[in-house]
mmCIF file of C-alpha atoms and ligand atoms in Angstrom:
data_model
loop_
_atom_site.group_PDB
_atom_site.id
_atom_site.type_symbol
_atom_site.label_atom_id
_atom_site.label_comp_id
_atom_site.label_asym_id
_atom_site.label_seq_id
_atom_site.Cartn_x
_atom_site.Cartn_y
_atom_site.Cartn_z
ATOM 1 C CA MET A 1 -60.406 50.335 41.348
ATOM 2 C CA THR A 2 -57.771 47.585 41.741
ATOM 3 C CA ASN A 3 -57.340 45.120 38.862
ATOM 4 C CA PRO A 4 -59.460 42.088 39.725
ATOM 5 C CA VAL A 5 -57.532 39.677 37.565
ATOM 6 C CA PHE A 6 -55.418 37.040 39.231
ATOM 7 C CA VAL A 7 -53.401 35.092 36.720
ATOM 8 C CA ALA A 8 -53.261 31.303 37.384
ATOM 9 C CA LEU A 9 -49.671 30.169 36.954
ATOM 10 C CA ASP A 10 -50.405 26.500 36.452
ATOM 11 C CA THR A 11 -46.974 25.272 35.513
ATOM 12 C CA PRO A 12 -44.201 23.164 37.184
ATOM 13 C CA ASP A 13 -41.642 25.496 35.581
ATOM 14 C CA LEU A 14 -40.501 27.882 38.220
ATOM 15 C CA ALA A 15 -38.285 30.016 36.060
ATOM 16 C CA ALA A 16 -40.986 30.444 33.380
ATOM 17 C CA ALA A 17 -43.581 31.285 36.048
ATOM 18 C CA LYS A 18 -41.267 33.943 37.596
ATOM 19 C CA ALA A 19 -40.443 35.510 34.263
ATOM 20 C CA LEU A 20 -44.144 35.617 33.229
ATOM 21 C CA ALA A 21 -45.166 37.126 36.624
ATOM 22 C CA ARG A 22 -42.612 39.864 36.157
ATOM 23 C CA GLU A 23 -43.801 40.700 32.688
ATOM 24 C CA LEU A 24 -47.471 40.611 33.631
ATOM 25 C CA ARG A 25 -46.973 42.723 36.733
ATOM 26 C CA PRO A 26 -48.412 45.929 35.250
ATOM 27 C CA TYR A 27 -51.469 44.190 33.786
ATOM 28 C CA VAL A 28 -52.882 41.890 36.467
ATOM 29 C CA GLY A 29 -53.900 42.346 40.039
ATOM 30 C CA GLY A 30 -52.458 39.216 41.604
ATOM 31 C CA LEU A 31 -51.486 35.686 40.976
ATOM 32 C CA LYS A 32 -52.669 32.236 41.845
ATOM 33 C CA LEU A 33 -50.383 29.273 42.658
ATOM 34 C CA GLY A 34 -52.083 25.923 42.808
ATOM 35 C CA LEU A 35 -51.396 22.243 43.400
ATOM 36 C CA GLU A 36 -49.417 21.678 40.204
ATOM 37 C CA PHE A 37 -46.908 24.425 41.131
ATOM 38 C CA PHE A 38 -46.871 23.630 44.839
ATOM 39 C CA SER A 39 -46.252 19.877 44.186
ATOM 40 C CA ALA A 40 -43.245 20.791 42.135
ATOM 41 C CA HIS A 41 -41.784 23.658 44.198
ATOM 42 C CA GLY A 42 -43.347 23.691 47.644
ATOM 43 C CA PRO A 43 -43.197 26.597 50.079
ATOM 44 C CA ASP A 44 -39.801 27.824 48.750
ATOM 45 C CA GLY A 45 -41.403 28.165 45.318
ATOM 46 C CA VAL A 46 -44.165 30.261 46.806
ATOM 47 C CA ARG A 47 -41.624 32.471 48.564
ATOM 48 C CA GLU A 48 -39.986 33.215 45.221
ATOM 49 C CA PHE A 49 -43.050 35.439 44.470
ATOM 50 C CA SER A 50 -43.043 37.379 47.671
ATOM 51 C CA GLY A 51 -41.712 40.851 47.209
ATOM 52 C CA MET A 52 -42.903 41.083 43.637
ATOM 53 C CA GLY A 53 -45.753 43.323 44.811
ATOM 54 C CA PHE A 54 -48.447 40.787 43.957
ATOM 55 C CA PRO A 55 -51.115 39.484 46.271
ATOM 56 C CA VAL A 56 -50.764 35.674 46.018
ATOM 57 C CA PHE A 57 -53.742 33.352 46.208
ATOM 58 C CA LEU A 58 -52.501 29.933 47.407
ATOM 59 C CA ASP A 59 -55.030 27.535 45.986
ATOM 60 C CA LEU A 60 -54.328 24.306 47.740
ATOM 61 C CA LYS A 61 -57.968 23.560 48.850
ATOM 62 C CA PHE A 62 -57.176 22.163 52.330
ATOM 63 C CA HIS A 63 -59.650 19.452 53.489
ATOM 64 C CA ASP A 64 -58.765 17.515 56.585
ATOM 65 C CA ILE A 65 -59.629 17.381 60.296
ATOM 66 C CA PRO A 66 -59.709 20.804 61.905
ATOM 67 C CA ASN A 67 -56.445 20.540 63.812
ATOM 68 C CA THR A 68 -54.580 19.543 60.630
ATOM 69 C CA VAL A 69 -56.155 22.252 58.503
ATOM 70 C CA ALA A 70 -55.417 24.832 61.228
ATOM 71 C CA GLY A 71 -51.797 23.741 61.141
ATOM 72 C CA ALA A 72 -51.564 23.909 57.380
ATOM 73 C CA VAL A 73 -53.098 27.409 57.389
ATOM 74 C CA ARG A 74 -50.633 28.482 60.112
ATOM 75 C CA SER A 75 -47.737 27.252 57.983
ATOM 76 C CA ALA A 76 -49.081 28.984 54.912
ATOM 77 C CA MET A 77 -49.164 32.278 56.916
ATOM 78 C CA ALA A 78 -45.290 32.260 56.819
ATOM 79 C CA LEU A 79 -45.434 32.357 53.010
ATOM 80 C CA ASP A 80 -46.725 35.945 52.724
ATOM 81 C CA VAL A 81 -49.900 34.970 50.865
ATOM 82 C CA ALA A 82 -53.046 37.067 50.646
ATOM 83 C CA ILE A 83 -55.648 34.358 50.123
ATOM 84 C CA VAL A 84 -55.772 30.684 51.109
ATOM 85 C CA ASN A 85 -58.553 28.234 50.408
ATOM 86 C CA VAL A 86 -60.127 25.208 52.004
ATOM 87 C CA HIS A 87 -63.032 22.864 51.149
ATOM 88 C CA ALA A 88 -66.409 23.937 52.646
ATOM 89 C CA ALA A 89 -67.274 20.257 52.816
ATOM 90 C CA GLY A 90 -64.787 19.980 55.655
ATOM 91 C CA GLY A 91 -67.575 21.265 57.946
ATOM 92 C CA PRO A 92 -68.107 24.045 60.393
ATOM 93 C CA ALA A 93 -65.369 23.224 62.891
ATOM 94 C CA MET A 94 -62.758 22.898 60.185
ATOM 95 C CA LEU A 95 -63.862 26.129 58.552
ATOM 96 C CA ALA A 96 -63.680 28.062 61.854
ATOM 97 C CA ALA A 97 -60.374 26.501 62.677
ATOM 98 C CA ALA A 98 -58.942 27.643 59.357
ATOM 99 C CA LYS A 99 -60.159 31.207 59.776
ATOM 100 C CA GLU A 100 -58.774 31.372 63.369
ATOM 101 C CA ALA A 101 -55.456 29.960 62.301
ATOM 102 C CA ALA A 102 -55.034 32.718 59.762
ATOM 103 C CA GLY A 103 -55.019 35.219 62.515
ATOM 104 C CA GLY A 104 -56.238 37.938 60.049
ATOM 105 C CA LYS A 105 -53.015 37.706 58.026
ATOM 106 C CA ALA A 106 -54.767 36.358 54.963
ATOM 107 C CA ARG A 107 -58.270 35.996 53.653
ATOM 108 C CA ILE A 108 -59.650 32.445 54.007
ATOM 109 C CA ILE A 109 -62.157 31.408 51.328
ATOM 110 C CA ALA A 110 -63.773 28.036 50.512
ATOM 111 C CA VAL A 111 -64.498 25.915 47.597
ATOM 112 C CA THR A 112 -68.189 24.759 47.689
ATOM 113 C CA VAL A 113 -68.770 22.200 44.938
ATOM 114 C CA LEU A 114 -65.982 21.597 42.384
ATOM 115 C CA THR A 115 -67.252 22.859 39.026
ATOM 116 C CA SER A 116 -66.167 19.566 37.541
ATOM 117 C CA LEU A 117 -68.905 17.701 39.416
ATOM 118 C CA SER A 118 -72.291 17.128 37.773
ATOM 119 C CA ASP A 119 -75.497 16.505 39.603
ATOM 120 C CA GLY A 120 -75.003 12.820 38.949
ATOM 121 C CA ASP A 121 -71.556 12.922 40.562
ATOM 122 C CA LEU A 122 -73.055 14.648 43.670
ATOM 123 C CA ALA A 123 -75.502 11.746 44.136
ATOM 124 C CA ALA A 124 -72.677 9.339 43.667
ATOM 125 C CA VAL A 125 -70.873 10.827 46.711
ATOM 126 C CA GLY A 126 -73.915 11.018 48.805
ATOM 127 C CA GLN A 127 -74.748 14.656 48.363
ATOM 128 C CA THR A 128 -78.148 16.027 47.348
ATOM 129 C CA PRO A 129 -78.301 17.521 43.836
ATOM 130 C CA PRO A 130 -78.802 19.860 42.266
ATOM 131 C CA ALA A 131 -75.279 21.321 42.546
ATOM 132 C CA ALA A 132 -76.739 24.874 42.690
ATOM 133 C CA ASP A 133 -78.503 24.109 45.912
ATOM 134 C CA GLN A 134 -75.454 22.503 47.406
ATOM 135 C CA VAL A 135 -73.317 25.528 46.398
ATOM 136 C CA LEU A 136 -75.718 27.917 48.147
ATOM 137 C CA ARG A 137 -76.030 25.712 51.251
ATOM 138 C CA LEU A 138 -72.298 25.505 51.624
ATOM 139 C CA ALA A 139 -71.716 29.158 50.860
ATOM 140 C CA LYS A 140 -74.094 30.128 53.687
ATOM 141 C CA LEU A 141 -72.245 27.805 55.962
ATOM 142 C CA VAL A 142 -68.900 29.381 54.907
ATOM 143 C CA LYS A 143 -70.246 32.829 55.799
ATOM 144 C CA ALA A 144 -71.792 31.655 59.052
ATOM 145 C CA CYS A 145 -68.366 30.307 60.096
ATOM 146 C CA GLY A 146 -66.799 33.780 59.520
ATOM 147 C CA LEU A 147 -64.782 33.053 56.412
ATOM 148 C CA ASP A 148 -64.149 35.776 53.814
ATOM 149 C CA GLY A 149 -65.773 34.269 50.685
ATOM 150 C CA VAL A 150 -66.027 31.444 48.298
ATOM 151 C CA VAL A 151 -64.680 30.272 44.886
ATOM 152 C CA CYS A 152 -67.584 30.015 42.536
ATOM 153 C CA SER A 153 -68.408 29.704 38.890
ATOM 154 C CA ALA A 154 -69.487 32.913 37.044
ATOM 155 C CA HIS A 155 -73.013 31.546 36.715
ATOM 156 C CA GLU A 156 -73.297 31.348 40.534
ATOM 157 C CA ILE A 157 -72.386 34.924 41.204
ATOM 158 C CA ALA A 158 -75.851 36.462 41.096
ATOM 159 C CA PRO A 159 -77.575 34.114 43.510
ATOM 160 C CA LEU A 160 -74.597 34.026 45.831
ATOM 161 C CA ARG A 161 -74.261 37.797 45.852
ATOM 162 C CA ALA A 162 -78.062 38.115 46.557
ATOM 163 C CA ALA A 163 -77.959 35.588 49.368
ATOM 164 C CA LEU A 164 -74.597 36.617 50.965
ATOM 165 C CA GLY A 165 -74.331 40.294 50.595
ATOM 166 C CA LYS A 166 -71.775 42.680 49.120
ATOM 167 C CA ASP A 167 -68.888 42.043 51.483
ATOM 168 C CA PHE A 168 -68.525 38.374 50.788
ATOM 169 C CA LEU A 169 -65.586 37.734 48.434
ATOM 170 C CA LEU A 170 -66.565 35.944 45.246
ATOM 171 C CA VAL A 171 -63.523 34.546 43.445
ATOM 172 C CA VAL A 172 -64.368 33.273 39.936
ATOM 173 C CA PRO A 173 -62.382 31.011 37.563
ATOM 174 C CA GLY A 174 -63.755 29.802 34.208
ATOM 175 C CA ILE A 175 -63.323 33.167 32.595
ATOM 176 C CA ARG A 176 -62.900 33.316 28.839
ATOM 177 C CA PRO A 177 -62.521 36.513 26.779
ATOM 178 C CA GLN A 178 -64.448 36.356 23.547
ATOM 179 C CA GLY A 179 -62.676 34.050 21.074
ATOM 180 C CA ALA A 180 -60.437 32.337 23.653
ATOM 181 C CA ALA A 181 -60.222 28.601 23.718
ATOM 182 C CA LEU A 182 -62.448 26.937 26.208
ATOM 183 C CA GLY A 183 -59.980 24.175 27.110
ATOM 184 C CA ASP A 184 -61.639 21.912 29.706
ATOM 185 C CA GLN A 185 -63.966 24.778 31.036
ATOM 186 C CA THR A 186 -67.559 24.407 30.053
ATOM 187 C CA ARG A 187 -69.663 27.112 31.717
ATOM 188 C CA VAL A 188 -67.586 30.230 31.091
ATOM 189 C CA MET A 189 -68.197 33.979 31.081
ATOM 190 C CA GLY A 190 -66.318 36.923 29.682
ATOM 191 C CA PRO A 191 -64.227 39.041 32.120
ATOM 192 C CA LEU A 192 -66.327 42.235 31.818
ATOM 193 C CA GLU A 193 -69.587 40.260 32.132
ATOM 194 C CA ALA A 194 -68.340 38.451 35.259
ATOM 195 C CA HIS A 195 -67.003 41.676 36.768
ATOM 196 C CA ARG A 196 -70.320 43.392 36.162
ATOM 197 C CA ALA A 197 -72.193 40.400 37.596
ATOM 198 C CA GLY A 198 -70.330 41.028 40.875
ATOM 199 C CA ALA A 199 -67.154 39.009 40.917
ATOM 200 C CA ASP A 200 -64.424 40.380 43.115
ATOM 201 C CA ILE A 201 -61.511 38.380 41.718
ATOM 202 C CA LEU A 202 -61.282 36.832 38.159
ATOM 203 C CA VAL A 203 -58.970 33.855 38.080
ATOM 204 C CA ILE A 204 -57.639 33.591 34.572
ATOM 205 C CA GLY A 205 -55.115 31.054 33.402
ATOM 206 C CA ARG A 206 -54.754 29.822 29.893
ATOM 207 C CA PRO A 207 -56.360 32.774 28.109
ATOM 208 C CA ILE A 208 -53.310 34.656 29.356
ATOM 209 C CA THR A 209 -50.544 32.039 29.920
ATOM 210 C CA ALA A 210 -51.185 30.096 26.685
ATOM 211 C CA ALA A 211 -51.774 33.121 24.457
ATOM 212 C CA PRO A 212 -49.251 33.789 21.731
ATOM 213 C CA ASP A 213 -48.466 37.083 23.599
ATOM 214 C CA PRO A 214 -49.368 36.683 27.275
ATOM 215 C CA VAL A 215 -48.595 40.333 28.051
ATOM 216 C CA GLN A 216 -50.811 41.596 25.342
ATOM 217 C CA ALA A 217 -53.592 39.201 26.325
ATOM 218 C CA ALA A 218 -53.419 40.407 29.938
ATOM 219 C CA ARG A 219 -53.339 43.994 28.744
ATOM 220 C CA ASP A 220 -56.351 43.495 26.515
ATOM 221 C CA ILE A 221 -58.295 41.931 29.418
ATOM 222 C CA ALA A 222 -57.415 44.799 31.760
ATOM 223 C CA GLU A 223 -58.354 47.354 29.094
ATOM 224 C CA SER A 224 -61.722 45.582 28.598
ATOM 225 C CA LEU A 225 -62.293 46.105 32.337
ATOM 226 C CA GLY A 226 -61.679 49.801 31.988
ATOM 227 C CA PHE A 227 -57.975 50.145 32.809
ATOM 228 C CA SER A 228 -55.776 52.271 30.539
ATOM 229 C CA PHE A 229 -52.064 52.149 30.060
ATOM 230 C CA THR A 230 -49.834 54.717 28.408
HETATM 231 O O1 C5P B 301 -56.706 28.108 32.497
HETATM 232 P P1 C5P B 301 -57.998 28.525 33.207
HETATM 233 O O2 C5P B 301 -58.321 29.909 33.074
HETATM 234 O O3 C5P B 301 -59.027 27.573 32.870
HETATM 235 O O4 C5P B 301 -57.549 28.388 34.738
HETATM 236 C C1 C5P B 301 -58.517 28.466 35.794
HETATM 237 C C2 C5P B 301 -57.781 28.256 37.091
HETATM 238 O O5 C5P B 301 -58.791 28.182 38.100
HETATM 239 C C3 C5P B 301 -57.088 26.848 37.178
HETATM 240 O O6 C5P B 301 -55.974 27.035 38.038
HETATM 241 C C4 C5P B 301 -58.061 25.958 37.835
HETATM 242 O O7 C5P B 301 -57.457 25.018 38.600
HETATM 243 C C5 C5P B 301 -58.804 26.936 38.811
HETATM 244 N N1 C5P B 301 -60.147 26.541 39.065
HETATM 245 C C6 C5P B 301 -61.131 26.285 38.171
HETATM 246 N N2 C5P B 301 -62.368 25.934 38.548
HETATM 247 C C7 C5P B 301 -62.681 25.865 39.796
HETATM 248 C C8 C5P B 301 -61.671 26.118 40.839
HETATM 249 C C9 C5P B 301 -60.410 26.499 40.401
HETATM 250 O O8 C5P B 301 -60.880 26.395 36.934
HETATM 251 N N3 C5P B 301 -63.885 25.573 40.204
#
């Protein structure tokens, strides 16, 4: 089994991110670079991580007209990344354009409903709550458009796996080992529990990066998933 943990390097500090990635290399399966990092360092910053032997998930959540998103995905393909994401709410044509633009070089996944949105927020933007129904509706659309999977909360794994089958990639943030600070996450799950529920990739940020000893924290998580290190 490959290590399902992708560490989220949510920092504008390139040197610190690179140093941490190097140290964490034996204990995590990949890394996630998001908007905070990309806004500070752009494509050149992402390239700094190619050649480290990590699959990189570029979490920029593209959401625009199909032609623009296709262009953004094509540009991202020059960055040697393994996973790129878009917003499912961009609609079928946008989703299909993103997948086609990747040309099989990276997996394209979609965000359904941001986990920060409540049922009340959905109604405020003209979507029909409850959020769980909207997540399922959009995830089915994502699959029908030929994309590789979705980002979802741990509590959505079971219904999505049941509805979408075993080959659909479920990428899950909001993971908290027992005793870790919640931060701004509310509906969390432990790494082993989420892995057993059927998550393919566990996106974990602060429980590793803000730990007093990030390497030990990553190692503890990997060991809890059944990996052993000598
Ligand atoms: O530090 P923490 O483990 O909460 O980091 C989770 C990462 O996953 C962050 O980079 C966050 O932006 C991202 N994410 C999330 N919830 C989503 C989608 C992405 O926490 N629904």
